[in-house]
PDB file of C-alpha atoms in Angstrom:
ATOM      1  CA  UNK A   1      74.004  87.281 123.244  1.00  0.00           C
ATOM      2  CA  UNK A   2      72.491  86.378 119.863  1.00  0.00           C
ATOM      3  CA  UNK A   3      74.726  86.180 116.820  1.00  0.00           C
ATOM      4  CA  UNK A   4      73.840  88.164 113.720  1.00  0.00           C
ATOM      5  CA  UNK A   5      73.354  85.726 110.825  1.00  0.00           C
ATOM      6  CA  UNK A   6      72.930  88.306 108.042  1.00  0.00           C
ATOM      7  CA  UNK A   7      76.483  87.762 106.750  1.00  0.00           C
ATOM      8  CA  UNK A   8      75.999  83.992 106.768  1.00  0.00           C
ATOM      9  CA  UNK A   9      72.695  84.189 104.897  1.00  0.00           C
ATOM     10  CA  UNK A  10      74.081  86.623 102.307  1.00  0.00           C
ATOM     11  CA  UNK A  11      77.179  84.457 101.792  1.00  0.00           C
ATOM     12  CA  UNK A  12      74.983  81.370 101.401  1.00  0.00           C
ATOM     13  CA  UNK A  13      72.860  83.213  98.815  1.00  0.00           C
ATOM     14  CA  UNK A  14      75.879  84.272  96.773  1.00  0.00           C
ATOM     15  CA  UNK A  15      77.499  80.845  97.007  1.00  0.00           C
ATOM     16  CA  UNK A  16      74.301  79.143  95.811  1.00  0.00           C
ATOM     17  CA  UNK A  17      74.070  81.628  92.903  1.00  0.00           C
ATOM     18  CA  UNK A  18      77.720  80.849  92.076  1.00  0.00           C
ATOM     19  CA  UNK A  19      77.048  77.104  91.998  1.00  0.00           C
ATOM     20  CA  UNK A  20      73.952  77.591  89.847  1.00  0.00           C
ATOM     21  CA  UNK A  21      75.996  79.721  87.465  1.00  0.00           C
ATOM     22  CA  UNK A  22      78.681  77.027  87.302  1.00  0.00           C
ATOM     23  CA  UNK A  23      75.969  74.498  86.445  1.00  0.00           C
ATOM     24  CA  UNK A  24      74.676  76.699  83.609  1.00  0.00           C
ATOM     25  CA  UNK A  25      71.692  78.207  85.415  1.00  0.00           C
ATOM     26  CA  UNK A  26      72.400  81.923  85.329  1.00  0.00           C
ATOM     27  CA  UNK A  27      69.242  83.047  87.183  1.00  0.00           C
ATOM     28  CA  UNK A  28      67.540  81.773  90.350  1.00  0.00           C
ATOM     29  CA  UNK A  29      64.300  82.946  91.906  1.00  0.00           C
ATOM     30  CA  UNK A  30      64.195  84.056  95.516  1.00  0.00           C
ATOM     31  CA  UNK A  31      62.105  80.937  96.247  1.00  0.00           C
ATOM     32  CA  UNK A  32      64.852  78.711  94.833  1.00  0.00           C
ATOM     33  CA  UNK A  33      67.450  80.487  96.943  1.00  0.00           C
ATOM     34  CA  UNK A  34      65.217  80.332 100.034  1.00  0.00           C
ATOM     35  CA  UNK A  35      64.917  76.559  99.599  1.00  0.00           C
ATOM     36  CA  UNK A  36      68.705  76.200  99.846  1.00  0.00           C
ATOM     37  CA  UNK A  37      68.955  78.463 102.899  1.00  0.00           C
ATOM     38  CA  UNK A  38      65.839  76.803 104.344  1.00  0.00           C
ATOM     39  CA  UNK A  39      64.242  80.097 105.294  1.00  0.00           C
ATOM     40  CA  UNK A  40      61.389  82.332 104.246  1.00  0.00           C
ATOM     41  CA  UNK A  41      61.762  83.952 100.824  1.00  0.00           C
ATOM     42  CA  UNK A  42      61.002  87.364 102.390  1.00  0.00           C
ATOM     43  CA  UNK A  43      64.278  87.104 104.339  1.00  0.00           C
ATOM     44  CA  UNK A  44      66.082  86.136 101.149  1.00  0.00           C
ATOM     45  CA  UNK A  45      64.591  89.034  99.188  1.00  0.00           C
ATOM     46  CA  UNK A  46      65.721  91.436 101.917  1.00  0.00           C
ATOM     47  CA  UNK A  47      69.240  90.018 101.711  1.00  0.00           C
ATOM     48  CA  UNK A  48      69.200  90.110  97.907  1.00  0.00           C
ATOM     49  CA  UNK A  49      68.134  93.761  98.081  1.00  0.00           C
ATOM     50  CA  UNK A  50      71.173  94.581 100.223  1.00  0.00           C
ATOM     51  CA  UNK A  51      73.413  92.670  97.812  1.00  0.00           C
ATOM     52  CA  UNK A  52      71.877  94.405  94.785  1.00  0.00           C
ATOM     53  CA  UNK A  53      72.437  97.865  96.305  1.00  0.00           C
ATOM     54  CA  UNK A  54      76.093  96.878  96.812  1.00  0.00           C
ATOM     55  CA  UNK A  55      76.404  95.795  93.164  1.00  0.00           C
ATOM     56  CA  UNK A  56      76.965  92.122  93.991  1.00  0.00           C
ATOM     57  CA  UNK A  57      73.823  90.708  92.359  1.00  0.00           C
ATOM     58  CA  UNK A  58      71.492  91.719  89.557  1.00  0.00           C
ATOM     59  CA  UNK A  59      67.783  91.171  89.174  1.00  0.00           C
ATOM     60  CA  UNK A  60      66.018  90.274  85.947  1.00  0.00           C
ATOM     61  CA  UNK A  61      62.309  91.076  85.514  1.00  0.00           C
ATOM     62  CA  UNK A  62      59.755  89.546  83.160  1.00  0.00           C
ATOM     63  CA  UNK A  63      60.257  86.212  81.438  1.00  0.00           C
ATOM     64  CA  UNK A  64      63.102  84.314  83.093  1.00  0.00           C
ATOM     65  CA  UNK A  65      62.949  86.594  86.133  1.00  0.00           C
ATOM     66  CA  UNK A  66      65.326  86.037  88.992  1.00  0.00           C
ATOM     67  CA  UNK A  67      68.664  86.865  90.515  1.00  0.00           C
ATOM     68  CA  UNK A  68      72.226  86.393  89.289  1.00  0.00           C
ATOM     69  CA  UNK A  69      75.724  87.366  90.311  1.00  0.00           C
ATOM     70  CA  UNK A  70      76.849  90.770  89.059  1.00  0.00           C
ATOM     71  CA  UNK A  71      80.494  89.677  88.971  1.00  0.00           C
ATOM     72  CA  UNK A  72      82.493  86.487  88.903  1.00  0.00           C
ATOM     73  CA  UNK A  73      82.513  84.600  92.250  1.00  0.00           C
ATOM     74  CA  UNK A  74      86.287  85.030  92.569  1.00  0.00           C
ATOM     75  CA  UNK A  75      85.820  88.821  92.353  1.00  0.00           C
ATOM     76  CA  UNK A  76      83.352  89.061  95.269  1.00  0.00           C
ATOM     77  CA  UNK A  77      84.991  89.154  98.691  1.00  0.00           C
ATOM     78  CA  UNK A  78      83.343  88.396 101.985  1.00  0.00           C
ATOM     79  CA  UNK A  79      84.335  91.888 103.088  1.00  0.00           C
ATOM     80  CA  UNK A  80      82.076  93.303 100.364  1.00  0.00           C
ATOM     81  CA  UNK A  81      79.289  91.015 101.561  1.00  0.00           C
ATOM     82  CA  UNK A  82      79.905  92.050 105.181  1.00  0.00           C
ATOM     83  CA  UNK A  83      79.711  95.721 104.257  1.00  0.00           C
ATOM     84  CA  UNK A  84      76.635  95.139 102.065  1.00  0.00           C
ATOM     85  CA  UNK A  85      74.612  93.679 104.925  1.00  0.00           C
ATOM     86  CA  UNK A  86      75.606  96.470 107.301  1.00  0.00           C
ATOM     87  CA  UNK A  87      78.446  94.663 109.006  1.00  0.00           C
ATOM     88  CA  UNK A  88      78.395  95.558 112.651  1.00  0.00           C
ATOM     89  CA  UNK A  89      81.460  95.578 114.869  1.00  0.00           C
ATOM     90  CA  UNK A  90      81.983  92.177 116.489  1.00  0.00           C
ATOM     91  CA  UNK A  91      81.706  93.619 120.003  1.00  0.00           C
ATOM     92  CA  UNK A  92      79.730  96.456 121.501  1.00  0.00           C
ATOM     93  CA  UNK A  93      80.449  98.669 124.447  1.00  0.00           C
ATOM     94  CA  UNK A  94      78.178  99.390 127.397  1.00  0.00           C
ATOM     95  CA  UNK A  95      74.705 100.602 126.453  1.00  0.00           C
ATOM     96  CA  UNK A  96      74.915 103.215 129.215  1.00  0.00           C
ATOM     97  CA  UNK A  97      77.828 105.238 130.495  1.00  0.00           C
ATOM     98  CA  UNK A  98      79.863 103.327 133.112  1.00  0.00           C
ATOM     99  CA  UNK A  99      80.504 104.928 136.486  1.00  0.00           C
ATOM    100  CA  UNK A 100      83.182 107.511 135.719  1.00  0.00           C
ATOM    101  CA  UNK A 101      84.009 107.782 139.435  1.00  0.00           C
ATOM    102  CA  UNK A 102      85.280 104.197 139.306  1.00  0.00           C
ATOM    103  CA  UNK A 103      88.830 103.782 137.938  1.00  0.00           C
ATOM    104  CA  UNK A 104      87.736 100.815 135.814  1.00  0.00           C
ATOM    105  CA  UNK A 105      84.515 102.517 134.723  1.00  0.00           C
ATOM    106  CA  UNK A 106      86.521 105.575 133.657  1.00  0.00           C
ATOM    107  CA  UNK A 107      89.079 103.635 131.600  1.00  0.00           C
ATOM    108  CA  UNK A 108      87.200 100.595 130.296  1.00  0.00           C
ATOM    109  CA  UNK A 109      85.860 102.141 127.097  1.00  0.00           C
ATOM    110  CA  UNK A 110      89.196 103.463 125.807  1.00  0.00           C
ATOM    111  CA  UNK A 111      90.917 100.189 126.740  1.00  0.00           C
ATOM    112  CA  UNK A 112      88.341  98.034 124.987  1.00  0.00           C
ATOM    113  CA  UNK A 113      88.054 100.364 121.984  1.00  0.00           C
ATOM    114  CA  UNK A 114      91.717  99.732 121.177  1.00  0.00           C
ATOM    115  CA  UNK A 115      91.428  95.956 121.477  1.00  0.00           C
ATOM    116  CA  UNK A 116      88.101  95.777 119.658  1.00  0.00           C
ATOM    117  CA  UNK A 117      89.472  97.970 116.873  1.00  0.00           C
ATOM    118  CA  UNK A 118      92.369  95.558 116.322  1.00  0.00           C
ATOM    119  CA  UNK A 119      89.979  92.585 116.319  1.00  0.00           C
ATOM    120  CA  UNK A 120      87.728  94.254 113.758  1.00  0.00           C
ATOM    121  CA  UNK A 121      90.682  95.056 111.503  1.00  0.00           C
ATOM    122  CA  UNK A 122      91.822  91.416 111.652  1.00  0.00           C
ATOM    123  CA  UNK A 123      88.305  90.270 110.755  1.00  0.00           C
ATOM    124  CA  UNK A 124      88.135  92.708 107.833  1.00  0.00           C
ATOM    125  CA  UNK A 125      91.537  91.505 106.530  1.00  0.00           C
ATOM    126  CA  UNK A 126      90.421  87.867 106.642  1.00  0.00           C
ATOM    127  CA  UNK A 127      87.104  88.648 104.948  1.00  0.00           C
ATOM    128  CA  UNK A 128      88.924  90.639 102.247  1.00  0.00           C
ATOM    129  CA  UNK A 129      91.130  87.600 101.553  1.00  0.00           C
ATOM    130  CA  UNK A 130      88.176  85.234 101.077  1.00  0.00           C
ATOM    131  CA  UNK A 131      86.032  85.188  97.936  1.00  0.00           C
ATOM    132  CA  UNK A 132      82.695  83.592  97.155  1.00  0.00           C
ATOM    133  CA  UNK A 133      84.655  81.184  94.919  1.00  0.00           C
ATOM    134  CA  UNK A 134      86.715  80.189  97.980  1.00  0.00           C
ATOM    135  CA  UNK A 135      83.559  79.585 100.017  1.00  0.00           C
ATOM    136  CA  UNK A 136      82.014  77.512  97.197  1.00  0.00           C
ATOM    137  CA  UNK A 137      85.159  75.401  96.904  1.00  0.00           C
ATOM    138  CA  UNK A 138      85.198  74.758 100.660  1.00  0.00           C
ATOM    139  CA  UNK A 139      81.446  74.064 100.800  1.00  0.00           C
ATOM    140  CA  UNK A 140      81.680  71.454  98.051  1.00  0.00           C
ATOM    141  CA  UNK A 141      84.540  69.689  99.860  1.00  0.00           C
ATOM    142  CA  UNK A 142      82.320  68.983 102.882  1.00  0.00           C
TER     143      UNK A 142
END
């Protein structure tokens, strides 16, 4: 099972923009951001597009073009980032219907839906309690 790294990439992007802002550089190009993430700038532009649609970053065109945070780092939560990149539930159910003649097959989806729902709510609470400023502080401590 492959992990989805969209949240991690988007958080990295925002954290790098926050550090640049702190250092007096209000705008970064997608190439500058891609260098920090060590990935292709096309992937970064896709992520920045998601973040822009969510109101988390702004783009500047023309002279001095680039990307900047739309709000202060302490005002952007990881839950907003998660939702911006199309946060998917942490676990999925069967791709096809289980055997409903089997007692486990008949009851597995409702049983797991309850547990998975509680897990997702716990994740959302934790993400809501963590800001980009928190991530930047932790990243700079390492």
